[in-house]
mmCIF file of C-alpha atoms in Angstrom:
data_model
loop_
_atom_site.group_PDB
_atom_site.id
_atom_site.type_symbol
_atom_site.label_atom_id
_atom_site.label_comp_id
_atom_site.label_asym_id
_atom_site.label_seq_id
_atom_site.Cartn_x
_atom_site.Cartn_y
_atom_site.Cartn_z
ATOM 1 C CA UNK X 1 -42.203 17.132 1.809
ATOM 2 C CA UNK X 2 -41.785 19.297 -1.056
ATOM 3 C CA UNK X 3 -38.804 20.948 -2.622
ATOM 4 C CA UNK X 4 -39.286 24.791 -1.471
ATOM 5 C CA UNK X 5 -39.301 26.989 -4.702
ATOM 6 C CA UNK X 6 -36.167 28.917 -4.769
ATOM 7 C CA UNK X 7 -36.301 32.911 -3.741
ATOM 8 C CA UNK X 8 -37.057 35.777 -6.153
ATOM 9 C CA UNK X 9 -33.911 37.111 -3.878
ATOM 10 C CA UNK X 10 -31.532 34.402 -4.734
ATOM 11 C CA UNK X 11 -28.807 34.664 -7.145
ATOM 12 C CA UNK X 12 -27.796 31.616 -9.056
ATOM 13 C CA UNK X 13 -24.223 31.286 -11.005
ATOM 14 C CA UNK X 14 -23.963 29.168 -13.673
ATOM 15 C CA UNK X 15 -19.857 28.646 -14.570
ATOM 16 C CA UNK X 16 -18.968 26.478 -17.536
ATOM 17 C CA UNK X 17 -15.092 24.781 -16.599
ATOM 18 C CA UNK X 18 -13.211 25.554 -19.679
ATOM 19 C CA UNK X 19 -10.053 24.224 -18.265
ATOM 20 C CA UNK X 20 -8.237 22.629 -14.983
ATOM 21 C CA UNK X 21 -4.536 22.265 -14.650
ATOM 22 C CA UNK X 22 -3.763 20.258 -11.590
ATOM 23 C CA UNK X 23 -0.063 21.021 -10.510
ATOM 24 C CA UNK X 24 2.204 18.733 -10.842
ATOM 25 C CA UNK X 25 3.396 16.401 -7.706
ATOM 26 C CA UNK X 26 7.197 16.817 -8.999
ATOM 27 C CA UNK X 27 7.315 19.829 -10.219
ATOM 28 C CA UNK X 28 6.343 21.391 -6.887
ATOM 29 C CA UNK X 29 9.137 19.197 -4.980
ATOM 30 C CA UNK X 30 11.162 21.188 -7.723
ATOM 31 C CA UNK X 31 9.833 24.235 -6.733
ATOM 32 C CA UNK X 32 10.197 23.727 -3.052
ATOM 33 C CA UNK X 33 13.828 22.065 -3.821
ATOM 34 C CA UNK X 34 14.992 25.416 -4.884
ATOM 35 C CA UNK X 35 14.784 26.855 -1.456
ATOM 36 C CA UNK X 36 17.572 24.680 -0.015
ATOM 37 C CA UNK X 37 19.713 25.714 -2.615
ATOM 38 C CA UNK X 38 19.109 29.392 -2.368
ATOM 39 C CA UNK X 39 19.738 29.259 1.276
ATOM 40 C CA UNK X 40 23.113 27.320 1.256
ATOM 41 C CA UNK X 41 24.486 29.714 -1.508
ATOM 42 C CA UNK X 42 23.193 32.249 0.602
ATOM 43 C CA UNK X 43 25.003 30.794 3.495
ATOM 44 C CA UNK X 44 28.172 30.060 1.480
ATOM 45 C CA UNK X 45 28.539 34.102 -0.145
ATOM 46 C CA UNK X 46 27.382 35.946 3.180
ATOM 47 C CA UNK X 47 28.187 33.647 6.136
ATOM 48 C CA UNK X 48 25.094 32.914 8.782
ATOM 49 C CA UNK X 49 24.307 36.822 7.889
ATOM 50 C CA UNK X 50 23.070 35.693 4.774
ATOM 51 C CA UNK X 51 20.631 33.496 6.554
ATOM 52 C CA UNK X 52 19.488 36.686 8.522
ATOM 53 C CA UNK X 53 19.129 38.117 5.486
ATOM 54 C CA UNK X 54 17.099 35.681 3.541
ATOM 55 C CA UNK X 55 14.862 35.479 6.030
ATOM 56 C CA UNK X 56 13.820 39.468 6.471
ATOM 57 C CA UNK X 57 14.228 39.516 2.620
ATOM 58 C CA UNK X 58 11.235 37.082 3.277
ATOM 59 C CA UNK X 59 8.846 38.987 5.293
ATOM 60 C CA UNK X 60 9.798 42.143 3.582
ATOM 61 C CA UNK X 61 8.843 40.792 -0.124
ATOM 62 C CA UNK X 62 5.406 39.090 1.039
ATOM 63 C CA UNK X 63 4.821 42.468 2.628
ATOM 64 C CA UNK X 64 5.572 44.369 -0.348
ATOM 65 C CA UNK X 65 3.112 41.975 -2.460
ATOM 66 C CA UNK X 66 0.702 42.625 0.254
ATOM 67 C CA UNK X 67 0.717 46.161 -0.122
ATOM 68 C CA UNK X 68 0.947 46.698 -4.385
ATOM 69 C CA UNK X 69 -2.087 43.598 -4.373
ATOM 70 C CA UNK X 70 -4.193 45.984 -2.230
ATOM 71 C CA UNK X 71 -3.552 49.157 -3.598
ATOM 72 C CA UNK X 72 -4.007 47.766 -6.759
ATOM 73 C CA UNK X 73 -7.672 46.230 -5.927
ATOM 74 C CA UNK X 74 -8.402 49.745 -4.156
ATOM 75 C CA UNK X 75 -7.236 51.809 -7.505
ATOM 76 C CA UNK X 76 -9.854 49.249 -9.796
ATOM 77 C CA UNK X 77 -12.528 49.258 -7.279
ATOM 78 C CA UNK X 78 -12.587 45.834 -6.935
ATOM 79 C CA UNK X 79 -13.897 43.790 -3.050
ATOM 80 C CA UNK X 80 -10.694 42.896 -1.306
ATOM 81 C CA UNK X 81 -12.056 41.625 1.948
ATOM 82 C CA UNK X 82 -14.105 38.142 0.974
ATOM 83 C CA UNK X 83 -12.061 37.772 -1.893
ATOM 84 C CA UNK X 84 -8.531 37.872 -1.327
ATOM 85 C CA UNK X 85 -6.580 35.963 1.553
ATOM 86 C CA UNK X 86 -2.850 34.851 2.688
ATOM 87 C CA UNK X 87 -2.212 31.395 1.162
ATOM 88 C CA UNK X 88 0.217 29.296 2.772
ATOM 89 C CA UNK X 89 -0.166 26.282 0.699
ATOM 90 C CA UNK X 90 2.403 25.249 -2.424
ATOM 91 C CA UNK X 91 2.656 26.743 -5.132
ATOM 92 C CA UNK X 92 0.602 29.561 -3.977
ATOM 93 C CA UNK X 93 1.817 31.394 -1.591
ATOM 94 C CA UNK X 94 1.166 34.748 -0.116
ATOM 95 C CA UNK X 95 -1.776 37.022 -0.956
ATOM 96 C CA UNK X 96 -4.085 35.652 -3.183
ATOM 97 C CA UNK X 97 -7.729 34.605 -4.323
ATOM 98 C CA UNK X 98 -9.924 32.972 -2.298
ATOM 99 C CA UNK X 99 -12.955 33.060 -4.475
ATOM 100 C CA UNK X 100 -13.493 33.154 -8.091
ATOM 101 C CA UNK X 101 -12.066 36.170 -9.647
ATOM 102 C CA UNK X 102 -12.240 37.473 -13.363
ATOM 103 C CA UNK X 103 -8.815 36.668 -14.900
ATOM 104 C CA UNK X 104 -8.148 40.080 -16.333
ATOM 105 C CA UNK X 105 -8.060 41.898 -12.787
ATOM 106 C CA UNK X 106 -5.773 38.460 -11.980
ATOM 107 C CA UNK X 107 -3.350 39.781 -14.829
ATOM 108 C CA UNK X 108 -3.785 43.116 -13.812
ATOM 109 C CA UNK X 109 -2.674 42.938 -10.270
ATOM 110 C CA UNK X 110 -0.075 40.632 -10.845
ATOM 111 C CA UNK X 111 1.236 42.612 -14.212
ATOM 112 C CA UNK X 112 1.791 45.586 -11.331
ATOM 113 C CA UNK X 113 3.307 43.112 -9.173
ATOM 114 C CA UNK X 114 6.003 41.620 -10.922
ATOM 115 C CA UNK X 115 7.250 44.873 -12.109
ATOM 116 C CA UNK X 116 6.762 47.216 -8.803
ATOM 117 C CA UNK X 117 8.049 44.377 -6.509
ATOM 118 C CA UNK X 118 11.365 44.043 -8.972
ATOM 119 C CA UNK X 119 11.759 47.737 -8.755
ATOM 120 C CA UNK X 120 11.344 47.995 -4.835
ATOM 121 C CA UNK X 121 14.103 45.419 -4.710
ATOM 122 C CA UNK X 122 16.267 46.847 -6.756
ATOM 123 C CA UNK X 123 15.640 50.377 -5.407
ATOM 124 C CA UNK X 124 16.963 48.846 -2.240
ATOM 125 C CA UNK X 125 20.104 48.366 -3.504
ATOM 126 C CA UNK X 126 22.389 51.755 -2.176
ATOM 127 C CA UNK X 127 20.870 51.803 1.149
ATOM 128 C CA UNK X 128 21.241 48.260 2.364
ATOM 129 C CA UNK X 129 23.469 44.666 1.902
ATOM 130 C CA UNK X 130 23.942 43.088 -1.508
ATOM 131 C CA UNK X 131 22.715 40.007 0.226
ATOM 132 C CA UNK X 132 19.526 41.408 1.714
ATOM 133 C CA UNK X 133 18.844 42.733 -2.358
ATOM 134 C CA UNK X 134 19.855 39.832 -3.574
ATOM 135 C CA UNK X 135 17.576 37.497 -0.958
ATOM 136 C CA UNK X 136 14.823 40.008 -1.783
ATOM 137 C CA UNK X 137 15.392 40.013 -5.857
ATOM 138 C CA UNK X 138 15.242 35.506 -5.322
ATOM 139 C CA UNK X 139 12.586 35.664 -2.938
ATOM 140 C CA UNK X 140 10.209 37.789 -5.252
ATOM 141 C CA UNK X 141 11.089 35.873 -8.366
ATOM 142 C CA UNK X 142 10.250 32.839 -6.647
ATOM 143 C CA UNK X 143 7.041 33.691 -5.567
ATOM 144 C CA UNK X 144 6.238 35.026 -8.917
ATOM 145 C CA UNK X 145 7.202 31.800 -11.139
ATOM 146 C CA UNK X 146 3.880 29.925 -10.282
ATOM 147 C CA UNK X 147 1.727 32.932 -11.268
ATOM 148 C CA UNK X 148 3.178 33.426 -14.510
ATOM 149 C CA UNK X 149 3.446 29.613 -15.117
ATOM 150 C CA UNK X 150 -0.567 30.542 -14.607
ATOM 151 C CA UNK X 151 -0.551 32.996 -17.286
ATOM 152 C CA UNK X 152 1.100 31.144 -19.958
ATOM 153 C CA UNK X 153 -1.572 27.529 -18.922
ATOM 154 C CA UNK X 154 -4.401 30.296 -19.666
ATOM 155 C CA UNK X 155 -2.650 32.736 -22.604
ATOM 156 C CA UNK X 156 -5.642 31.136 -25.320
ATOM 157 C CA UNK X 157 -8.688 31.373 -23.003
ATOM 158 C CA UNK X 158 -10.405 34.607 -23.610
ATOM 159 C CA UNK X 159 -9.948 37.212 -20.839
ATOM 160 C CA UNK X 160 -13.166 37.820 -19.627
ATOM 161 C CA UNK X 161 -13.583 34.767 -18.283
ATOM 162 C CA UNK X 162 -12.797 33.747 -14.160
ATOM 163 C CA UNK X 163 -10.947 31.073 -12.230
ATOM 164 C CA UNK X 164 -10.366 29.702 -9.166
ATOM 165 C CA UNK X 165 -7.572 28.720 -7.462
ATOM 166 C CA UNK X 166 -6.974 25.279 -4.915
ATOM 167 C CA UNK X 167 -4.999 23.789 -3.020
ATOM 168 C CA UNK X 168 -4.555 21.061 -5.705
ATOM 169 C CA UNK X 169 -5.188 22.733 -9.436
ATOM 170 C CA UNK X 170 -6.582 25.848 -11.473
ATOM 171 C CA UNK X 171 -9.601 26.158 -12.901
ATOM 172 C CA UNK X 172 -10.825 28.509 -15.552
ATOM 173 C CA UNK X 173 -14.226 29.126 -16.056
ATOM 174 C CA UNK X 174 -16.567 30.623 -18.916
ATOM 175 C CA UNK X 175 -19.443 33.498 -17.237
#
């Protein structure tokens, strides 16, 4: 039987890999190491409260990347819905790409995130616990270490070009 000829409908992509990073087996036990440690200093300084603490401080900072990724994406115009998922897998995780995604709306969002989430934790500071703050200031830097590790592996690739992130690596792609 022959091939079918392809639609006049059909959209075709043609992505040249510029460059793949694949992460690092012990730097991510590194990564993941650090959360013990936070947690037992947490412990030691505030008691089983601090353990509370860390925990909301949790929640509350994935929230408030949740809500600065969207509004972001809304404010550019860009799809959220297909594109953009929670990630639960190391070293990504919380709201991310699912799909391939041009790198400079990547550094955009993520420019606004770094420095809005740091503010909303340190605007927290009068109204509630230095530990909560403090679990929220960790929490947030944590989760923002693998994205700007990201920025620096890509800093020479031009930035009009996309990438894709796995569970396993990072690939950057030329349009």
């Amino acid at each position: 039987m022959p091939p079918t000829p392809p639609s006049t409908q059909a959209t075709f992509y043609q992505y040249t890999l510029i460059q793949k990073v694949v992460y690092n087996k012990l730097v991510l036990k590194f990564y993941l190491a650090i959360v013990p440690i936070v947690l037992l200093l947490e412990t030691l300084l505030s008691g089983p409260l601090g353990l509370l603490y860390s925990a909301i401080a949790l929640f509350f900072v994935l929230w408030i990347h949740f809500v600065v990724i969207r509004s972001v994406l809304l404010l550019a115009g860009e799809p959220i819905r297909k594109k953009w998922r929670f990630r639960r897998v190391l070293p990504w995780i919380g709201f991310l790409p699912d799909q391939y995604i041009g790198y400079r709306i990547f550094i955009r969002v993520h420019r606004h995130l770094a420095w809005l989430g740091l503010c909303v934790c340190l605007i927290l500071y009068p109204w509630f616990p230095i530990s909560f703050v403090t679990s929220s200031l960790i929490w947030h830097l944590w989760l923002i270490i693998p994205r700007q590790f990201l920025f620096t592996r890509f800093r020479k690739q031009p930035k009009h070009g996309l990438f894709k992130l796995t569970d396993t690596e990072m690939l950057y792609y030329k349009a």
